[in-house]
mmCIF file of C-alpha atoms in Angstrom:
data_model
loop_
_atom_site.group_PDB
_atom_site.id
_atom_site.type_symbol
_atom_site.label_atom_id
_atom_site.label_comp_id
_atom_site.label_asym_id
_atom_site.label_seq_id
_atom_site.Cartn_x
_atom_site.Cartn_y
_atom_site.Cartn_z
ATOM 1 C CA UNK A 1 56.096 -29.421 12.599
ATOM 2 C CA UNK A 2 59.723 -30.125 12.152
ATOM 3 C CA UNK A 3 61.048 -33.600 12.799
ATOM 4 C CA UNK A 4 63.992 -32.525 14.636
ATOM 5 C CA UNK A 5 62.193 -30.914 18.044
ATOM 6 C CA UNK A 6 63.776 -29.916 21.116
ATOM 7 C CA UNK A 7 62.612 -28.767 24.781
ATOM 8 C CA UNK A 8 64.542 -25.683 25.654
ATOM 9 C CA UNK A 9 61.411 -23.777 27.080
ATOM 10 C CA UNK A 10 58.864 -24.526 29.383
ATOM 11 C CA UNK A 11 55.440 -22.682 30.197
ATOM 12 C CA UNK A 12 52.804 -23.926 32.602
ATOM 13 C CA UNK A 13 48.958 -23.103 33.034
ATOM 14 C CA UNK A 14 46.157 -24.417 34.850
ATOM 15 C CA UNK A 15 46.538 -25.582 39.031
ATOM 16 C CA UNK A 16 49.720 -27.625 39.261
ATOM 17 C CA UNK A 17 49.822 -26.344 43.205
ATOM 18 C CA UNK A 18 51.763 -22.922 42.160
ATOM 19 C CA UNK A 19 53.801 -19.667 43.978
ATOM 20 C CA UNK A 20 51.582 -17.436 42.269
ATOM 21 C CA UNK A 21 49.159 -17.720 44.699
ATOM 22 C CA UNK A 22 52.089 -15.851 47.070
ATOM 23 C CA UNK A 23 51.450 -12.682 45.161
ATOM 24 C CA UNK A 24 47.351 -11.546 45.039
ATOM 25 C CA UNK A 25 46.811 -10.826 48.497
ATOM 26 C CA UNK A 26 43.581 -12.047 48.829
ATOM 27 C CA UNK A 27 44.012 -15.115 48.178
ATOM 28 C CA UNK A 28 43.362 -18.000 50.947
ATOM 29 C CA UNK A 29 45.646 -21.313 49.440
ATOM 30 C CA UNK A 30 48.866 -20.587 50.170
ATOM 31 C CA UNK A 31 51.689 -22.950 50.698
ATOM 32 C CA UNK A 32 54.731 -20.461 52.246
ATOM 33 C CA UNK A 33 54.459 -22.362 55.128
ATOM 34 C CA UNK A 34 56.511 -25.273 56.694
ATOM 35 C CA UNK A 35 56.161 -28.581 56.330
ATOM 36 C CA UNK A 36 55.699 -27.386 52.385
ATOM 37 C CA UNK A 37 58.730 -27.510 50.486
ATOM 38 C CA UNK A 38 60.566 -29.113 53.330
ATOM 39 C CA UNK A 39 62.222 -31.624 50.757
ATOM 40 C CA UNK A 40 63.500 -28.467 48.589
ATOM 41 C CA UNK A 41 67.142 -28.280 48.131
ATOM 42 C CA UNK A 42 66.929 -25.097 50.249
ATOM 43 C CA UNK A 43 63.891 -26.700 52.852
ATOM 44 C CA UNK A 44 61.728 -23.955 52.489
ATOM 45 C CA UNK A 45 58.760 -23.290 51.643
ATOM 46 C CA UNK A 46 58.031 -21.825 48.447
ATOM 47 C CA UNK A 47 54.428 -21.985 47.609
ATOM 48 C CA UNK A 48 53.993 -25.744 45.972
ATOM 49 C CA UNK A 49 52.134 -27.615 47.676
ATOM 50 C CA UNK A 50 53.670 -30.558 48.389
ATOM 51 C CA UNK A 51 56.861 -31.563 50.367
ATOM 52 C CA UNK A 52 59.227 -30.915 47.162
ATOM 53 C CA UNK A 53 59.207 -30.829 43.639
ATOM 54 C CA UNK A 54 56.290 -30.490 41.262
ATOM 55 C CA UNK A 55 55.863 -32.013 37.751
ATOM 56 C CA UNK A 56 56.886 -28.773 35.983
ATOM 57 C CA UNK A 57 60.255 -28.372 38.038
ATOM 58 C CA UNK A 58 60.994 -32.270 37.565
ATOM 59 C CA UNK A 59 60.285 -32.018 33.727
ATOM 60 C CA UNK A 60 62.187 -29.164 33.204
ATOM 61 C CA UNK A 61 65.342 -30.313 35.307
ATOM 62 C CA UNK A 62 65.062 -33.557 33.240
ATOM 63 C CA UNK A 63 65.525 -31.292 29.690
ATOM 64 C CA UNK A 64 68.225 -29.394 31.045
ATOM 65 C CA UNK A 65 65.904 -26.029 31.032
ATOM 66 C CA UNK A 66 66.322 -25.630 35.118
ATOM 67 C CA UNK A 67 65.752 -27.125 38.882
ATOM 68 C CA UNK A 68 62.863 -24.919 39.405
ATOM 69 C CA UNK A 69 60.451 -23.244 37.232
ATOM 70 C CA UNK A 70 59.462 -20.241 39.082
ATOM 71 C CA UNK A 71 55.978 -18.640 38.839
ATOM 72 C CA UNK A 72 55.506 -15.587 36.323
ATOM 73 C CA UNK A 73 54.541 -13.280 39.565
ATOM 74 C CA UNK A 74 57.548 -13.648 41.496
ATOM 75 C CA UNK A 75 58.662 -10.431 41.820
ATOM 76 C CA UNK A 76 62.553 -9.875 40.415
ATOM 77 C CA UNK A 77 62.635 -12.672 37.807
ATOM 78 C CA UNK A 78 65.313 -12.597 35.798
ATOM 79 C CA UNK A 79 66.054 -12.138 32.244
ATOM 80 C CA UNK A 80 67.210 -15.725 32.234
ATOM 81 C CA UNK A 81 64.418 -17.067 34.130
ATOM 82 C CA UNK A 82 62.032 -15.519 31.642
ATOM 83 C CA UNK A 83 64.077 -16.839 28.065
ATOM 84 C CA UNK A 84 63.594 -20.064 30.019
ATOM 85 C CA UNK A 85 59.760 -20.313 30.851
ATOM 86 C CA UNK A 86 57.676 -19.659 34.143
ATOM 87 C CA UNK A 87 54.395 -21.082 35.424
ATOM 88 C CA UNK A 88 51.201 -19.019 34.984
ATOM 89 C CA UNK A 89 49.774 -21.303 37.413
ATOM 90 C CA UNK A 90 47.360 -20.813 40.496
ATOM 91 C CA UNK A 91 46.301 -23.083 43.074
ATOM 92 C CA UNK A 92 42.667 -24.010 43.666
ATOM 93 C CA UNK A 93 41.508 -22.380 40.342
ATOM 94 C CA UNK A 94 39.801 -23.943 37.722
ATOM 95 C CA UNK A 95 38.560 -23.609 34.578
ATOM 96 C CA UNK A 96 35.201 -22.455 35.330
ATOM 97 C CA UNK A 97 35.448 -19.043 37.039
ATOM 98 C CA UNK A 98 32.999 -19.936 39.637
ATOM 99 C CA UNK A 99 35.600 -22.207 41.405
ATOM 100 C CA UNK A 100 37.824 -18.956 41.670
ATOM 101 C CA UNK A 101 35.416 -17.064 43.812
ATOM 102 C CA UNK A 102 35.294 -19.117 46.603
ATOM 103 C CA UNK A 103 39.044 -19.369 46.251
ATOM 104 C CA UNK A 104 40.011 -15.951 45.117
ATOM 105 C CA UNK A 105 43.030 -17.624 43.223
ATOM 106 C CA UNK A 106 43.155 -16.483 39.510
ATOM 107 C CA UNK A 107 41.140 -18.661 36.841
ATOM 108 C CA UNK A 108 42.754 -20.501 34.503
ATOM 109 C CA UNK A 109 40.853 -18.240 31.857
ATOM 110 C CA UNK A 110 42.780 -15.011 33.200
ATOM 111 C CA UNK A 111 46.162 -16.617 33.169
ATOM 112 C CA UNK A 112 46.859 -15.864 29.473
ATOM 113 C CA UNK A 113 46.676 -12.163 30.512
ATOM 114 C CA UNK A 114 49.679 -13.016 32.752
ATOM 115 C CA UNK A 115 51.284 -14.546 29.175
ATOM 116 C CA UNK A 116 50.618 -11.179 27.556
ATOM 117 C CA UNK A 117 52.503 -9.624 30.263
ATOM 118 C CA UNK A 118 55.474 -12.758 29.777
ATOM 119 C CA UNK A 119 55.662 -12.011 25.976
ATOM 120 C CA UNK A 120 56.053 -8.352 25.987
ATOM 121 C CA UNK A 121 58.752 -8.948 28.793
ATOM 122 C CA UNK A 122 60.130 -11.435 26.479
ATOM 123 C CA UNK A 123 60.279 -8.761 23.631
ATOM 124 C CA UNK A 124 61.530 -6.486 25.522
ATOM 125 C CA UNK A 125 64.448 -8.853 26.108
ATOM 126 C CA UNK A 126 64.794 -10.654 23.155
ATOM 127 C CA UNK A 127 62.999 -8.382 20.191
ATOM 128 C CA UNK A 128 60.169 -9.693 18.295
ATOM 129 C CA UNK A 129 60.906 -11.992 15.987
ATOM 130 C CA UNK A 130 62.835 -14.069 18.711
ATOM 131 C CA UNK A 131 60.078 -13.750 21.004
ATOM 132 C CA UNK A 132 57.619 -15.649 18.635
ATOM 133 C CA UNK A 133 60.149 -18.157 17.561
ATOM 134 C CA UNK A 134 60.012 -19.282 21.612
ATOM 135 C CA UNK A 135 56.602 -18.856 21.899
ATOM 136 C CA UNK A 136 56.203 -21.297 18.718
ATOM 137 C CA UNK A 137 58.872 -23.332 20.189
ATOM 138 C CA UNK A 138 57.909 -23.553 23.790
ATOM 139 C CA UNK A 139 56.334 -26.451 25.392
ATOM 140 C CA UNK A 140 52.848 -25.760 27.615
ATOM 141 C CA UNK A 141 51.153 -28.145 29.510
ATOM 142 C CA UNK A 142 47.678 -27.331 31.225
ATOM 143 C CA UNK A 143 46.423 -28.519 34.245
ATOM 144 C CA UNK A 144 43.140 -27.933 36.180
ATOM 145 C CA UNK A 145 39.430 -29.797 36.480
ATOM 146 C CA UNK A 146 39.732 -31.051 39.717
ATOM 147 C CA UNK A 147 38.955 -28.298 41.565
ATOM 148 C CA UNK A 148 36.196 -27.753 39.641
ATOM 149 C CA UNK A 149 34.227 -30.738 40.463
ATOM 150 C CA UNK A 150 35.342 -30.850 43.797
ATOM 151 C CA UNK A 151 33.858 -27.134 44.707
ATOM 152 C CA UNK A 152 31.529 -27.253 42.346
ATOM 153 C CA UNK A 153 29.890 -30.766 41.930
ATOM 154 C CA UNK A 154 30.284 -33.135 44.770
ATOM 155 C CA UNK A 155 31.523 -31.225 48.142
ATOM 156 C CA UNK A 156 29.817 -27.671 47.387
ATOM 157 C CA UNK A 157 27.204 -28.503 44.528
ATOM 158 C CA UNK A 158 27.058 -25.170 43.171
ATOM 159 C CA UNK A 159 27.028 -26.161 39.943
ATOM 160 C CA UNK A 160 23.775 -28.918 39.997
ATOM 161 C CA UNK A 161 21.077 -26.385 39.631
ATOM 162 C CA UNK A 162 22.702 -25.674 36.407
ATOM 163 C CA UNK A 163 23.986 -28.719 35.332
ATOM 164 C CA UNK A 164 21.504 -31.218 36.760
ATOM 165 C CA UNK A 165 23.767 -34.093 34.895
ATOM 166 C CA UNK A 166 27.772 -34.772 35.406
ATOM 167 C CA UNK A 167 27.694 -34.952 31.679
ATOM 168 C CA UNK A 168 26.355 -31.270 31.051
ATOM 169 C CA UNK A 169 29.129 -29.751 33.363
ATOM 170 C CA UNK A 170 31.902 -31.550 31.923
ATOM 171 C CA UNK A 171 30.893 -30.670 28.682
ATOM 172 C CA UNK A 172 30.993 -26.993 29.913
ATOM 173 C CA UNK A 173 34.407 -27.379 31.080
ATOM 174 C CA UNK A 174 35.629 -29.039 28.089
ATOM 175 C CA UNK A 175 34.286 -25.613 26.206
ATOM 176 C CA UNK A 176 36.110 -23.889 28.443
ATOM 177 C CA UNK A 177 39.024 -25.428 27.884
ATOM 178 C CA UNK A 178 38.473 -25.111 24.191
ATOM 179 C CA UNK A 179 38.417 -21.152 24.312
ATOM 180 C CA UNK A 180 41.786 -21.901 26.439
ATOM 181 C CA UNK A 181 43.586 -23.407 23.908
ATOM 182 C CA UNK A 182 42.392 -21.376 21.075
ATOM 183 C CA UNK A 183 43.647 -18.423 23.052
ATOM 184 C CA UNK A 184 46.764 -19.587 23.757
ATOM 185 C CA UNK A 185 47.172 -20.347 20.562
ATOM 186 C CA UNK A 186 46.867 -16.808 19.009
ATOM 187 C CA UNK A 187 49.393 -15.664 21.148
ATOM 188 C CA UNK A 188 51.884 -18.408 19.120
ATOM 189 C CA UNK A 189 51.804 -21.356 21.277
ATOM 190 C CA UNK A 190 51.803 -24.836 19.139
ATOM 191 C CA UNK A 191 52.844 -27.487 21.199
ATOM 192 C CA UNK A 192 50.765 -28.107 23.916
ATOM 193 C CA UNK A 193 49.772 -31.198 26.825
ATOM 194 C CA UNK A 194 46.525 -31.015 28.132
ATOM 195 C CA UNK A 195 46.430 -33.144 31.571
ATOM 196 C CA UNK A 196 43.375 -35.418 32.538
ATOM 197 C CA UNK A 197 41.619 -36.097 35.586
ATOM 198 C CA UNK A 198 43.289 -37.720 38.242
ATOM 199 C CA UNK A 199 40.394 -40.967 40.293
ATOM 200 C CA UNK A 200 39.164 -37.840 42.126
ATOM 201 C CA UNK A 201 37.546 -40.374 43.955
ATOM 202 C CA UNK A 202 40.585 -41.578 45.462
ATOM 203 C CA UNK A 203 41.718 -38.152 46.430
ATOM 204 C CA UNK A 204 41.833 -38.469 50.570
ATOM 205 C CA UNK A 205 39.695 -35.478 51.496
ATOM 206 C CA UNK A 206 37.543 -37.021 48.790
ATOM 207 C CA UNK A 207 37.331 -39.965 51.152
ATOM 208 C CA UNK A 208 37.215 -38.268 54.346
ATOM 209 C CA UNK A 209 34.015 -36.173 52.859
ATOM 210 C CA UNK A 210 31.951 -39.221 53.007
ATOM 211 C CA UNK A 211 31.516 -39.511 56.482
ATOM 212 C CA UNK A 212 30.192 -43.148 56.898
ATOM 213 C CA UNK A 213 33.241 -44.019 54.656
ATOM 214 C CA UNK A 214 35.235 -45.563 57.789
ATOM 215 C CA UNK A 215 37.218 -48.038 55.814
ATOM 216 C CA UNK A 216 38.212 -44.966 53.704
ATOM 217 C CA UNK A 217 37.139 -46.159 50.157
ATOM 218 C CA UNK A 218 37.629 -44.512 46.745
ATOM 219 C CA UNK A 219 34.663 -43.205 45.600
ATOM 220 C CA UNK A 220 33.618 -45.119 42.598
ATOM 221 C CA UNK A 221 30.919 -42.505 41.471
ATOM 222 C CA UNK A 222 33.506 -40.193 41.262
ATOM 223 C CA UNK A 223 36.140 -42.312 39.671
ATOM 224 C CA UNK A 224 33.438 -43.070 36.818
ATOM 225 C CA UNK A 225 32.789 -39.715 36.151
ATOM 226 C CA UNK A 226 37.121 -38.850 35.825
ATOM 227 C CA UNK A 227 36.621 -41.668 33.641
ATOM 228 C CA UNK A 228 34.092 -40.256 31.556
ATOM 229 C CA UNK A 229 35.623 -36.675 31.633
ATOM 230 C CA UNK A 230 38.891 -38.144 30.217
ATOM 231 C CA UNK A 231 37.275 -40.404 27.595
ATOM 232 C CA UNK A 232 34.741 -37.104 26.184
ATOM 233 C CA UNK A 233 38.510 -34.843 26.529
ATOM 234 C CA UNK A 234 40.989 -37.464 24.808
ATOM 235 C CA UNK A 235 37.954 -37.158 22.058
ATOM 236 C CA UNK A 236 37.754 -33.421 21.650
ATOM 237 C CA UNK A 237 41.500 -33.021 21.535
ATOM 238 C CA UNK A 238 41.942 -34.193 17.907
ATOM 239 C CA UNK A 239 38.952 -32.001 17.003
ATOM 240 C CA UNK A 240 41.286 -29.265 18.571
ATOM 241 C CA UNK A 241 44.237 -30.026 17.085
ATOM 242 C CA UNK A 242 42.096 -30.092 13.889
ATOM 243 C CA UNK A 243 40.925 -26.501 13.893
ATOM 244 C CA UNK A 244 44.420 -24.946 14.932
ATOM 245 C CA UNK A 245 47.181 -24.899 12.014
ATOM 246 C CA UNK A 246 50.081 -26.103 12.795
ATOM 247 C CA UNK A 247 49.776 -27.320 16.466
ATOM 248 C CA UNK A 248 50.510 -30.576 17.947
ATOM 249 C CA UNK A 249 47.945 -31.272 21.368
ATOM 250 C CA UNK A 250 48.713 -34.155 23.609
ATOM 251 C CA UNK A 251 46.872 -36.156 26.231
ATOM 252 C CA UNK A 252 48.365 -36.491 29.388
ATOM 253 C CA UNK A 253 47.178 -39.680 31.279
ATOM 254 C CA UNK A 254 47.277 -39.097 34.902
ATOM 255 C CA UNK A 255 44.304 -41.231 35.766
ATOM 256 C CA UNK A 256 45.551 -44.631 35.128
ATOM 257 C CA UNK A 257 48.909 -44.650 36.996
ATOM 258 C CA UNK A 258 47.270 -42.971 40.152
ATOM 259 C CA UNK A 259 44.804 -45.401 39.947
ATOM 260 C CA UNK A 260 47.764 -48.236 39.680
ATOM 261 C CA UNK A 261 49.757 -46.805 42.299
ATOM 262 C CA UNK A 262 46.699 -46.917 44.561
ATOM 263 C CA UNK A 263 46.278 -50.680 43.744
ATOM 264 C CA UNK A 264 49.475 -52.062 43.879
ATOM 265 C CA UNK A 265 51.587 -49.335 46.355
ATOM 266 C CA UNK A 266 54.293 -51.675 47.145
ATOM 267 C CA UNK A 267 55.315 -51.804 43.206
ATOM 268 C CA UNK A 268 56.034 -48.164 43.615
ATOM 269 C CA UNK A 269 57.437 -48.177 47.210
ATOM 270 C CA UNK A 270 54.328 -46.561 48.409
ATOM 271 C CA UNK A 271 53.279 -48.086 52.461
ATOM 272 C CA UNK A 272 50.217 -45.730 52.484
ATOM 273 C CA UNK A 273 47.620 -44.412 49.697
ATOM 274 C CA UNK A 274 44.874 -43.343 51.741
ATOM 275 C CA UNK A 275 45.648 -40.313 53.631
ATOM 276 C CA UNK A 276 47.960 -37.680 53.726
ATOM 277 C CA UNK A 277 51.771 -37.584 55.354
ATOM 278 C CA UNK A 278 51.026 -34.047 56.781
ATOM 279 C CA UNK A 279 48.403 -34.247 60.575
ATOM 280 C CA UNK A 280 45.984 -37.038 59.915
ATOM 281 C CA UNK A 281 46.203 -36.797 56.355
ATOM 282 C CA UNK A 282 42.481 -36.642 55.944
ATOM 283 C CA UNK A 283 41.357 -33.195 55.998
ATOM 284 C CA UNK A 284 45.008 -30.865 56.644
ATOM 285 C CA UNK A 285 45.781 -28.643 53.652
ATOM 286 C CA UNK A 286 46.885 -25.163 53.131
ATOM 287 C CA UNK A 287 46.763 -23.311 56.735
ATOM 288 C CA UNK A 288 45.370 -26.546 58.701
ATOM 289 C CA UNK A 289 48.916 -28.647 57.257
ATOM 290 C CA UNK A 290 51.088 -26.031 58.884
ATOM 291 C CA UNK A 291 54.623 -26.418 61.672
ATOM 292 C CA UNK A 292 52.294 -28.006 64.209
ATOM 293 C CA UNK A 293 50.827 -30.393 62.539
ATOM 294 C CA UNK A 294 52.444 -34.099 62.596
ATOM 295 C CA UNK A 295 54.428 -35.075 59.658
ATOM 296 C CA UNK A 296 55.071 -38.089 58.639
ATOM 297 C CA UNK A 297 59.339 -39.491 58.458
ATOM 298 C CA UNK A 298 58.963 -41.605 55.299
ATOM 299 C CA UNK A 299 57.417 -39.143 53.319
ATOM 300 C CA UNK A 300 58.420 -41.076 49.898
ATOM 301 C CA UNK A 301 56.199 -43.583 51.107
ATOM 302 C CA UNK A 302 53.035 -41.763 51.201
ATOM 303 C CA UNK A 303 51.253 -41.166 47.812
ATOM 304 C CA UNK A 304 49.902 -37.715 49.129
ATOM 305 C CA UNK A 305 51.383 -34.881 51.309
ATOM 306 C CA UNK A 306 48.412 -33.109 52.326
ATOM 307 C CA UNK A 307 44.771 -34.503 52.022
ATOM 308 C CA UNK A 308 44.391 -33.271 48.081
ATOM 309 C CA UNK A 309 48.005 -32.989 46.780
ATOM 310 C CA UNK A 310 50.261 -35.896 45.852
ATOM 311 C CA UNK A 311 53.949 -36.402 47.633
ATOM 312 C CA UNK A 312 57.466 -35.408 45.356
ATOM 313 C CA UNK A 313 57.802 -39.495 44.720
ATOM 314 C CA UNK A 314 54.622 -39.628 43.461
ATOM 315 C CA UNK A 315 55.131 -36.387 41.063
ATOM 316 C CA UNK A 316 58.420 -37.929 39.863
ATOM 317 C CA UNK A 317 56.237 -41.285 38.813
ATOM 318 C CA UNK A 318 54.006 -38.940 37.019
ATOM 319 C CA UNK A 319 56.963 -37.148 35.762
ATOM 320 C CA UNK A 320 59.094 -39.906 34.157
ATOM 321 C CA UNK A 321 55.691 -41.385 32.657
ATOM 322 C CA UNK A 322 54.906 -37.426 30.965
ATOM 323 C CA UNK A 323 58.963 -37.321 30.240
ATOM 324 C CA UNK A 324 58.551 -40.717 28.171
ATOM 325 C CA UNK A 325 55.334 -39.311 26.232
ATOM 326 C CA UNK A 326 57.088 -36.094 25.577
ATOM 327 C CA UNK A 327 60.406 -37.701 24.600
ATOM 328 C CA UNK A 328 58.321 -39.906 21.936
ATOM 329 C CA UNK A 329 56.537 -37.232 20.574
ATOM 330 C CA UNK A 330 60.236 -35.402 20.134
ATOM 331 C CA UNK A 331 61.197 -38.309 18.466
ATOM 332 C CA UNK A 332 58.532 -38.430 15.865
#
């Protein structure tokens, strides 16, 4: 790994709340609906769900790569959006398939076949040997396991026959995320951030699911067990990192400055944690957070936009602390 690294490409897998749910056309989470995106430049939405920016657009805008990183199925892309990097992502998938079907997003498993697709555009642009040097050169970060406990574990328990024990099914998704990586990897990817759990616990619909939880709690079972998930993944990362030549794996800690912001709000400028800016905050998402519903003015104010995903002010926390990680790692 050379000493003297750079950012000047940017790919994306996993959830991160993407536009390339816009483009199957079964699929039932969708943000192209106002109030998302309202905080855009252009106040429209675009398919992230939140009111503005995600943590791939404000990490790339931060290197200099672009404002917006667009996702890989938006029809038209451009030659210079592609030498760039794009977002594989999909919203509401997971790693484990089964979290898909209910979904019908695209699993996190299947988005490297949207990669093959990116690198033979990318040839076709660029010629092989090119091609590969971005691909080695490119930064990826994956994110996704939320969803999967969510519709799999705790609200729809789909998963328990299976996996009687939290432990077992986390261990399954951490395989799962194994083959990921590996995959990735053969097709020349070496630097890559894997993110961790967020205090799913803490998540509003999380909350609002526990319906004698009036004074609207965090759930500490489900806290431990992010907790536990991030301690087993922060473990198997090395092992990773290990077994792949030449690649450099970070951990992305997402858990502890949620968890912190949730705490202590008013260090952050935060006035409420609990619920979401768009209707009542505890249930509205996707088509139920649509033009009708009541929106919040002081949107940088609320942790979350909708009931499950955070608020632009809170993605730009996240962002500067990932920026900071990355920029040390650079700097190594």
């Amino acid at each position: 790994m050379s000493t003297s690294k750079t950012i000047t490409y940017t790919l994306f897998i996993g959830v991160l709340q993407r536009s390339n749910n816009n483009y199957p056309l079964n699929t039932i989470f969708r943000a192209t609906h106002r109030p998302y995106g309202i905080d855009l430049p252009n106040h429209e939405a675009s398919g992230r769900f939140s009111n503005g920016k995600l943590i791939p657009d404000i990490l790339a805008a931060k290197y200099n790569i672009k404002d917006l990183v667009p996702p890989f199925l938006q029809p038209n892309l451009s030659d210079q959006e592609i030498l760039t990097g794009v977002c594989f992502a999909s919203a509401s998938s997971g790693y484990d398939d089964r979290t898909s079907l209910s979904t019908q997003s695209i699993p996190v498993l299947e988005q490297p076949n949207m990669f093959r697709s990116y690198i033979a555009r990318l040839t076709s642009i660029v010629g092989d040997k090119k091609a590969m040097e971005i691909i080695n050169n490119a930064f990826v970060i994956i994110s996704a396991g939320s969803n999967d406990f969510i519709l799999n574990f705790y609200t729809v328990p789909a998963r328990r026959l299976e996996y009687p024990l939290i432990s077992d099914y986390q261990d399954f998704i951490l395989k799962r995320l194994e083959i990921l990586v590996q995959e990735i990897y053969s097709l020349g990817c070496r630097n890559i951030m894997v993110v961790g759990l967020p205090p799913i616990g803490c998540i509003p619909v999380q909350m609002t699911a526990k319906f004698r939880n009036i004074f609207r709690f965090c759930i500490e079972q489900e806290n431990i067990d992010s907790v536990l998930y991030n301690e087993k993944l922060q473990k198997v990362l090395p092992k990773i990192e290990a077994s792949l030549s030449g690649s450099k794996i970070l951990y992305a800690n997402v858990y502890d400055p949620m968890l912190d912001m949730m705490q202590n709000p008013s260090k952050y400028g935060f006035k409420e944690t609990k619920r979401g800016c768009c209707g009542t905050g505890h249930l509205e998402m996707t088509l139920l957070c649509n033009a009708v519903s009541p929106l919040c003015w002081n949107r940088s104010e609320f942790l979350f936009f909708d009931s499950i995903h955070p608020s632009e002010a809170t993605y730009n926390y996240i962002g500067n602390l990932l920026d900071t990680q990355i920029r040390g790692w650079i700097a190594a």
